[in-house]
Coordinates of C-alpha atoms in Angstrom, one line a residue:
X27 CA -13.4 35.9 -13.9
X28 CA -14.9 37.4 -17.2
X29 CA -17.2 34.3 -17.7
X30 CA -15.4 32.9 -20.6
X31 CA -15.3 29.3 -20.8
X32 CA -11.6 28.4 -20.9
X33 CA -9.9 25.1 -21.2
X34 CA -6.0 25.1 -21.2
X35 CA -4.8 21.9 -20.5
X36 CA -2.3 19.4 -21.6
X37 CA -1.6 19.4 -25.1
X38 CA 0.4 22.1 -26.6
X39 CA 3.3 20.7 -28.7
X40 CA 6.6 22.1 -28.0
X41 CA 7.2 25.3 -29.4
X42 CA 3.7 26.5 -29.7
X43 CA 4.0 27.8 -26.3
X44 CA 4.5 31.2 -27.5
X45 CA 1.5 31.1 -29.6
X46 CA -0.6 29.5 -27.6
X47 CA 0.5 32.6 -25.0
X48 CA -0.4 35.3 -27.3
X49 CA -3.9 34.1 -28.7
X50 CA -5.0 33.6 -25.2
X51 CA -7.2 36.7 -23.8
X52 CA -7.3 38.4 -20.6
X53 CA -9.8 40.1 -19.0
X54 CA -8.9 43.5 -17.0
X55 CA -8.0 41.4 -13.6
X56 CA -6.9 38.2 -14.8
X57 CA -3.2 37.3 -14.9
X58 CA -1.7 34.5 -17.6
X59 CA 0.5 32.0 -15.8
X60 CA 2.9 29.9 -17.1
X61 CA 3.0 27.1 -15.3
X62 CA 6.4 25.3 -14.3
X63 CA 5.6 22.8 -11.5
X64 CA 2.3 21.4 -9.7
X65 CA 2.0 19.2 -7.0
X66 CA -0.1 15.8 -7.7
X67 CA -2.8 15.4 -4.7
X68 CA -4.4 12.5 -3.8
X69 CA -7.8 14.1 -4.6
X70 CA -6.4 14.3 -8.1
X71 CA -6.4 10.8 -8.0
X72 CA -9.7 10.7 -7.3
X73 CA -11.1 13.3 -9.6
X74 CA -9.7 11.2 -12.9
X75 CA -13.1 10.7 -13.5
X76 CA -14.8 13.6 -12.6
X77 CA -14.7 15.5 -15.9
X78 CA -12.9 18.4 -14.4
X79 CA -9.2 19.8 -15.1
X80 CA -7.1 18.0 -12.7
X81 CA -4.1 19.6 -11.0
X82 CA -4.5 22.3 -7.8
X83 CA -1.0 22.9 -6.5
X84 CA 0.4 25.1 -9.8
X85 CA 3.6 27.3 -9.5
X86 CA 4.9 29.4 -12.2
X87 CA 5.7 33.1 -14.1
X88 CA 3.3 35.7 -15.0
X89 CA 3.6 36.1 -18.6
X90 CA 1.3 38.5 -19.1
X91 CA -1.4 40.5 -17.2
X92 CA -4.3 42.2 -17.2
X93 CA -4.8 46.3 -18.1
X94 CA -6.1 46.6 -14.2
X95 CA -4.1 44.2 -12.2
X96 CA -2.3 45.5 -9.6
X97 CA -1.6 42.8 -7.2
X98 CA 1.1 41.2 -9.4
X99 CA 3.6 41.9 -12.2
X100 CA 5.2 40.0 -15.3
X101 CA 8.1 37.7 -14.2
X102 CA 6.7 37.2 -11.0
X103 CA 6.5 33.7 -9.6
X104 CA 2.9 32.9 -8.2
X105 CA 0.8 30.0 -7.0
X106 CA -2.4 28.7 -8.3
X107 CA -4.1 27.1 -5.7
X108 CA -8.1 25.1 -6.3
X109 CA -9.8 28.0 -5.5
X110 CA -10.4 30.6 -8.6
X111 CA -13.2 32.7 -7.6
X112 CA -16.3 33.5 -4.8
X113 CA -19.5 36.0 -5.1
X114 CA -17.0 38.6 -3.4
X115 CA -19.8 40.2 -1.2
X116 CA -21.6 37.5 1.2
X117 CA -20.4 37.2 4.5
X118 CA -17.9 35.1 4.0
X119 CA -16.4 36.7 1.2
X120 CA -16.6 39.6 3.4
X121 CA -14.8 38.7 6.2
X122 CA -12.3 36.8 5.0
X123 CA -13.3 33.1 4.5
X124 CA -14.0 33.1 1.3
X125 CA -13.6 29.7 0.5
X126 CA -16.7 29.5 2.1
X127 CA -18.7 31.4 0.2
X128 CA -22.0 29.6 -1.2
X129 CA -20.7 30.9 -5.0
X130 CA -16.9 29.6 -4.6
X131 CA -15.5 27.8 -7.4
X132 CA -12.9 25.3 -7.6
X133 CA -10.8 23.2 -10.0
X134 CA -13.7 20.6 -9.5
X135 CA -17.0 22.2 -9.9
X136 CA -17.2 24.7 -12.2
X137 CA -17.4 24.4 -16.1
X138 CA -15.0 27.7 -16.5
X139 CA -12.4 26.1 -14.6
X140 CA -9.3 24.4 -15.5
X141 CA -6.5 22.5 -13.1
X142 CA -2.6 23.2 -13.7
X143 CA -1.6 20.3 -15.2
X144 CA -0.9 22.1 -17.7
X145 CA 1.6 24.8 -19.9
X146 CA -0.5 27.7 -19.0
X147 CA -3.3 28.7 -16.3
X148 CA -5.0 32.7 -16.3
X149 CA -6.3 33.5 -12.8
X150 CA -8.1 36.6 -11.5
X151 CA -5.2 38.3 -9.4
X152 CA -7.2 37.9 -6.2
X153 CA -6.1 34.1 -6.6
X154 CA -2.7 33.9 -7.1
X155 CA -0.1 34.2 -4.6
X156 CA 3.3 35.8 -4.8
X157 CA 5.9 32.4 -4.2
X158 CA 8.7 34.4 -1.5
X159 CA 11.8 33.9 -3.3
X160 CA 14.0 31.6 -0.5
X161 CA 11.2 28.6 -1.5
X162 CA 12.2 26.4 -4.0
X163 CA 9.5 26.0 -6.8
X164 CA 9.2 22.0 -6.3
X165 CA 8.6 22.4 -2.2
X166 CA 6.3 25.3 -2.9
X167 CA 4.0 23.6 -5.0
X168 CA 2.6 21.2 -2.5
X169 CA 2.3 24.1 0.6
X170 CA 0.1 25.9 -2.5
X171 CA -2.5 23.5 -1.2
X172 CA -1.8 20.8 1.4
X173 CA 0.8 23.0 3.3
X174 CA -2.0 25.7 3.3
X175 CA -4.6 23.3 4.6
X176 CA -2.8 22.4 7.8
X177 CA -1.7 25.5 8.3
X178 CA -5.5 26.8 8.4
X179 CA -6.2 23.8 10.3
X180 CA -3.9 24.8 13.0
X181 CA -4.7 28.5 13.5
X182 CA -8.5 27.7 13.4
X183 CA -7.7 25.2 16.6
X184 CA -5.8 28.1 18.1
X185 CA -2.8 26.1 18.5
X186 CA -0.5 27.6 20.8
X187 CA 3.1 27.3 21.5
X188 CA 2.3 25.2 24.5
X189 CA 0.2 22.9 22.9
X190 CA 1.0 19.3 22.2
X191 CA -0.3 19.0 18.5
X192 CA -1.1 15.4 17.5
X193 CA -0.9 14.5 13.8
X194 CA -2.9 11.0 12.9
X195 CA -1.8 9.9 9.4
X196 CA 1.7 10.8 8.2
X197 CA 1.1 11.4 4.6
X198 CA 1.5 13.9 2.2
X199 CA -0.7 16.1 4.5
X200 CA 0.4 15.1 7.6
X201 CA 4.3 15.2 7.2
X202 CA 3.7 19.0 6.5
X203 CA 1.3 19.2 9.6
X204 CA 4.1 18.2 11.6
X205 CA 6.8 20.1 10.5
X206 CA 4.3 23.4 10.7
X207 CA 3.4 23.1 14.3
X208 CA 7.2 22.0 15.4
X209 CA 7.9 25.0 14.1
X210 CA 5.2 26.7 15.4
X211 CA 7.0 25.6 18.7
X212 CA 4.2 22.8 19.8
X213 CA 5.2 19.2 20.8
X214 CA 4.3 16.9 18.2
X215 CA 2.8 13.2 18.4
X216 CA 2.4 11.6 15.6
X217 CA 0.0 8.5 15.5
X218 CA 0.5 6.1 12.2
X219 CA -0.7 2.7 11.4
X220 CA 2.8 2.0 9.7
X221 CA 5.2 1.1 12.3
X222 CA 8.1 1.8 9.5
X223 CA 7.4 5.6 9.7
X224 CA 8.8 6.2 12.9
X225 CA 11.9 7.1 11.7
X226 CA 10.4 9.1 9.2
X227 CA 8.5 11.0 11.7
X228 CA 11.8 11.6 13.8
X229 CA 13.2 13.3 11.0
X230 CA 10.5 15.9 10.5
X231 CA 10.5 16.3 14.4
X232 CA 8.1 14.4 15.9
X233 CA 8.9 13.7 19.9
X234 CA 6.3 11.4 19.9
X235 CA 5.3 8.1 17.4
X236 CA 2.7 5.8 18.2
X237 CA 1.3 2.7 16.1
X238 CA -2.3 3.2 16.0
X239 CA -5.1 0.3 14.5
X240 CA -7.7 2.3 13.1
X241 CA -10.2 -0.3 14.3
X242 CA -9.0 -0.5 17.7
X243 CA -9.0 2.2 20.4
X244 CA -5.9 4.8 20.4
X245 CA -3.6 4.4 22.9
X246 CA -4.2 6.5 26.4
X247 CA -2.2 9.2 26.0
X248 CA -4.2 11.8 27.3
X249 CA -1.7 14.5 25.9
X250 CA -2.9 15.9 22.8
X251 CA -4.3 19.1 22.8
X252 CA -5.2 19.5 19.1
X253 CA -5.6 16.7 17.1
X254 CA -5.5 17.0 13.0
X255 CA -6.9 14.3 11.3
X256 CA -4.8 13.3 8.5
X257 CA -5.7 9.7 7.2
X258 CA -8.3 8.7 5.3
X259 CA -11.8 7.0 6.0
X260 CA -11.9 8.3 9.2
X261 CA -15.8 7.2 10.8
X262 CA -15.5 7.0 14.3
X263 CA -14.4 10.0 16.5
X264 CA -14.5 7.9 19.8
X265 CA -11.4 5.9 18.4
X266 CA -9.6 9.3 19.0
X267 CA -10.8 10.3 22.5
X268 CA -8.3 8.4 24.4
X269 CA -5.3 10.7 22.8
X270 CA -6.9 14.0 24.2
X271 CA -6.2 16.0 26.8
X272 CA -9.0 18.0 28.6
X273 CA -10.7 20.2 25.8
X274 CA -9.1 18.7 23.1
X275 CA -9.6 19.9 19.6
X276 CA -10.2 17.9 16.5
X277 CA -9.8 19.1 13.0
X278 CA -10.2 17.0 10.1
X279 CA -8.7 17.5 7.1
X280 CA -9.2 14.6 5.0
X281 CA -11.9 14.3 2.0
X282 CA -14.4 11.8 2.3
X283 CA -18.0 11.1 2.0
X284 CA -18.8 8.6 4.8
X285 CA -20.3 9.8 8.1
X286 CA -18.7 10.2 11.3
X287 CA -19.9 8.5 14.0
X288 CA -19.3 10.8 17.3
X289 CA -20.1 9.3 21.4
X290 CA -21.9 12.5 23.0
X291 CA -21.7 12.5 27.1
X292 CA -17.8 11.1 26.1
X293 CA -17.3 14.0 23.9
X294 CA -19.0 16.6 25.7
X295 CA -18.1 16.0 29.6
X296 CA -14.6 16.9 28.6
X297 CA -15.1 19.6 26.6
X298 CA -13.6 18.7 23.5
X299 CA -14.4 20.7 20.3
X300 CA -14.4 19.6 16.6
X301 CA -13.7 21.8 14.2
X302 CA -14.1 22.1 10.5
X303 CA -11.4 23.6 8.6
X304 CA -10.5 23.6 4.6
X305 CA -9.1 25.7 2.5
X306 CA -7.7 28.9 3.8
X307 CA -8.0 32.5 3.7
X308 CA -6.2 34.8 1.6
X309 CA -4.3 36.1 4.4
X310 CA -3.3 33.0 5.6
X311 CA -2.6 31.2 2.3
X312 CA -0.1 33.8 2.2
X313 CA 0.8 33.6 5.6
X314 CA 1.5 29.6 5.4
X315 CA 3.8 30.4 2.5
X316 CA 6.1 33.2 4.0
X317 CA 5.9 31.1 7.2
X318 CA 7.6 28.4 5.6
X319 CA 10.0 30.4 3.7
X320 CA 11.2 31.8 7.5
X321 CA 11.7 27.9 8.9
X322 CA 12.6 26.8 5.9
X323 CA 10.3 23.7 5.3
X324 CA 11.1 21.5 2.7
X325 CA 8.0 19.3 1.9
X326 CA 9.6 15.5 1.5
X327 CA 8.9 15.5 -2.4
X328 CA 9.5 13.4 -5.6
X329 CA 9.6 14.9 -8.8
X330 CA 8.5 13.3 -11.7
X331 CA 8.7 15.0 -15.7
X332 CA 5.4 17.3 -16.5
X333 CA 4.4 14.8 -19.2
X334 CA 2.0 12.4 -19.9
X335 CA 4.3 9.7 -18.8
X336 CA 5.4 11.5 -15.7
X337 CA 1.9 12.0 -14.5
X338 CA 0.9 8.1 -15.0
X339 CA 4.1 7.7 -13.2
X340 CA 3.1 9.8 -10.5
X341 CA -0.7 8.4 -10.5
X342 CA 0.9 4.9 -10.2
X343 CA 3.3 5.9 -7.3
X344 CA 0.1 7.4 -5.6
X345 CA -2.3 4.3 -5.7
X346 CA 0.5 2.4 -4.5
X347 CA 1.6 4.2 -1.6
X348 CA 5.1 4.6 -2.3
X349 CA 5.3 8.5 -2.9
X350 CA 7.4 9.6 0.5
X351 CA 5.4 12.6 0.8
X352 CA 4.5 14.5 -2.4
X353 CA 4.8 13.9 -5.7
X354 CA 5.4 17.0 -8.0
X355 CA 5.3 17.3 -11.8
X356 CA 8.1 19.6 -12.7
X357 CA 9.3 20.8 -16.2
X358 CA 12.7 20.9 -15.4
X359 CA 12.9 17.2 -15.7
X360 CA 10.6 17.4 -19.2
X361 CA 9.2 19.2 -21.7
X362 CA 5.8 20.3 -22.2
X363 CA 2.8 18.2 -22.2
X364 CA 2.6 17.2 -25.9
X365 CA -0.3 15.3 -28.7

């Protein structure tokens, strides 16, 4: 990023696009995207209040680049993920795992940073990724960031084809866990506290559904050799331990701020692992995309118009629990934000 504070979100009348476009500046690496759909996240939801620009799961066109960038070209069709830059040199950075990095800078926590809720987002060209043409624009918004994030969460369990993969929560997160490691070639359990996703889980191609009270113990299943964590409020890793099979793995991938609550000699004797995982890295946010473009994975989503009263729309649908799996702003069914 060049350092300049920026802040391009909803509010450009229709017709000003252009303008708005052409007064905007670029520095030498930074690409100008116009954004056409975004998927709405739950931890949008949560960040309403967070003074921040809102929206992490932008697709759209290069309209214009910078005098250096290489990675990308005009009329291109890229993601913008929550991610928008890192130091670039710590070891992290370095090696790959640059969402890591003690510098990194998100949608949430740094002044210069804006969401894409918007008309337009600029991006250094180290954070946008090229969209492969066979995904539609509305299922590739969400796998910009939630289809990424179990997709990392798998590979850094070292899922294998032979592993059963259990997915707690079926969700907007877990409904794409699911239909990544089925086509991964894993079995796939999923465990739900709603006993009216079963058939929704069938669909996706689960071979397993179980009805799971979070404050009672999982059933014994003793089958699940990676586990991803899915729901929210998760505390207490015992309730998990009955689903594993010898060395299980555990990956959470759900944002929260309460403290988990893990039995040792239970969790150690059988040499189960928990592993952190968020985010992605560059290779494999890219990775998870032309992955799904070569099984064809269709996130279950519901569009609503990019406007102010589509995103209400969509906020409502979220804090009620009826969005079946993603909800994504798209400007196909609207026009612009607008005063």
């Amino acid at each position: 990023m060049d350092g300049q504070k920026r802040n391009y979100l909803a509010g450009t009348p229709s017709g000003a696009l252009e303008r708005r476009s052409a007064i905007i500046s670029l520095g030498p690496l930074e690409v100008l995207v116009r954004i056409t759909h975004s998927g709405v996240c739950g931890t949008d939801a949560h960040d309403r209040t967070a003074n921040c620009g809102l929206g992490h799961e932008g697709v759209g066109l290069v309209e214009r680049i910078g005098s250096e960038v290489t990675a990308v070209h005009v009329g291109q069709r890229v993601g913008c993920s929550f991610q928008t830059h890192s130091c670039g040199c710590c070891p992290e950075c370095i090696t790959g795992y640059r969402h890591y990095c003690h510098r990194s800078v998100g949608q949430k926590y740094g002044a210069e940073e804006h969401g894409t809720f918007c008309d337009y987002a600029v991006r250094h060209q180290d954070y946008v990724n090229p969209i492969p043409d066979a995904l539609e624009s509305k299922h590739a918004a969400p796998l910009v960031c939630a289809g990424i994030t179990v997709y990392e969460a798998l590979l850094a369990a070292n899922t294998q084809s032979r592993d059963r993969v259990g997915v707690f929560g079926l969700g907007g997160l877990g409904h794409l866990a699911v239909m990544y490691a089925k086509a991964m070639g894993c079995a796939v359990s999923v465990f739900s506290g709603s006993a009216a996703k079963e058939e929704d889980a069938k669909k996706l191609g689960a071979d397993e559904f179980h009805v799971v009270n979070k404050m009672k113990k999982a059933p014994a299943v003793h089958n699940v050799n990676v586990l991803i964590l899915c729901g929210g409020d998760i505390t207490d890793i015992g309730l998990f331990i009955p689903l594993l099979a010898r060395r299980g793995r555990i990956v959470p991938v759900v944002i929260q701020t309460k403290p988990l609550k893990i039995p040792y000699m239970e969790f150690i004797l059988p040499g189960h692992q928990l592993i952190s995982s968020l985010g992605a890295t560059r290779e494999n946010e890219q990775e998870a995309l032309r992955f799904a473009a070569r099984h064809n994975l269709q996130p279950w989503t519901q569009e609503f118009p990019m406007t102010e009263a589509g995103l209400t729309s969509a906020f409502a649908a979220l804090d009620d629990g009826s969005i079946r799996y993603r909800a994504v702003l798209s400007k196909e069914l609207g026009n612009e934000f607008s005063v």
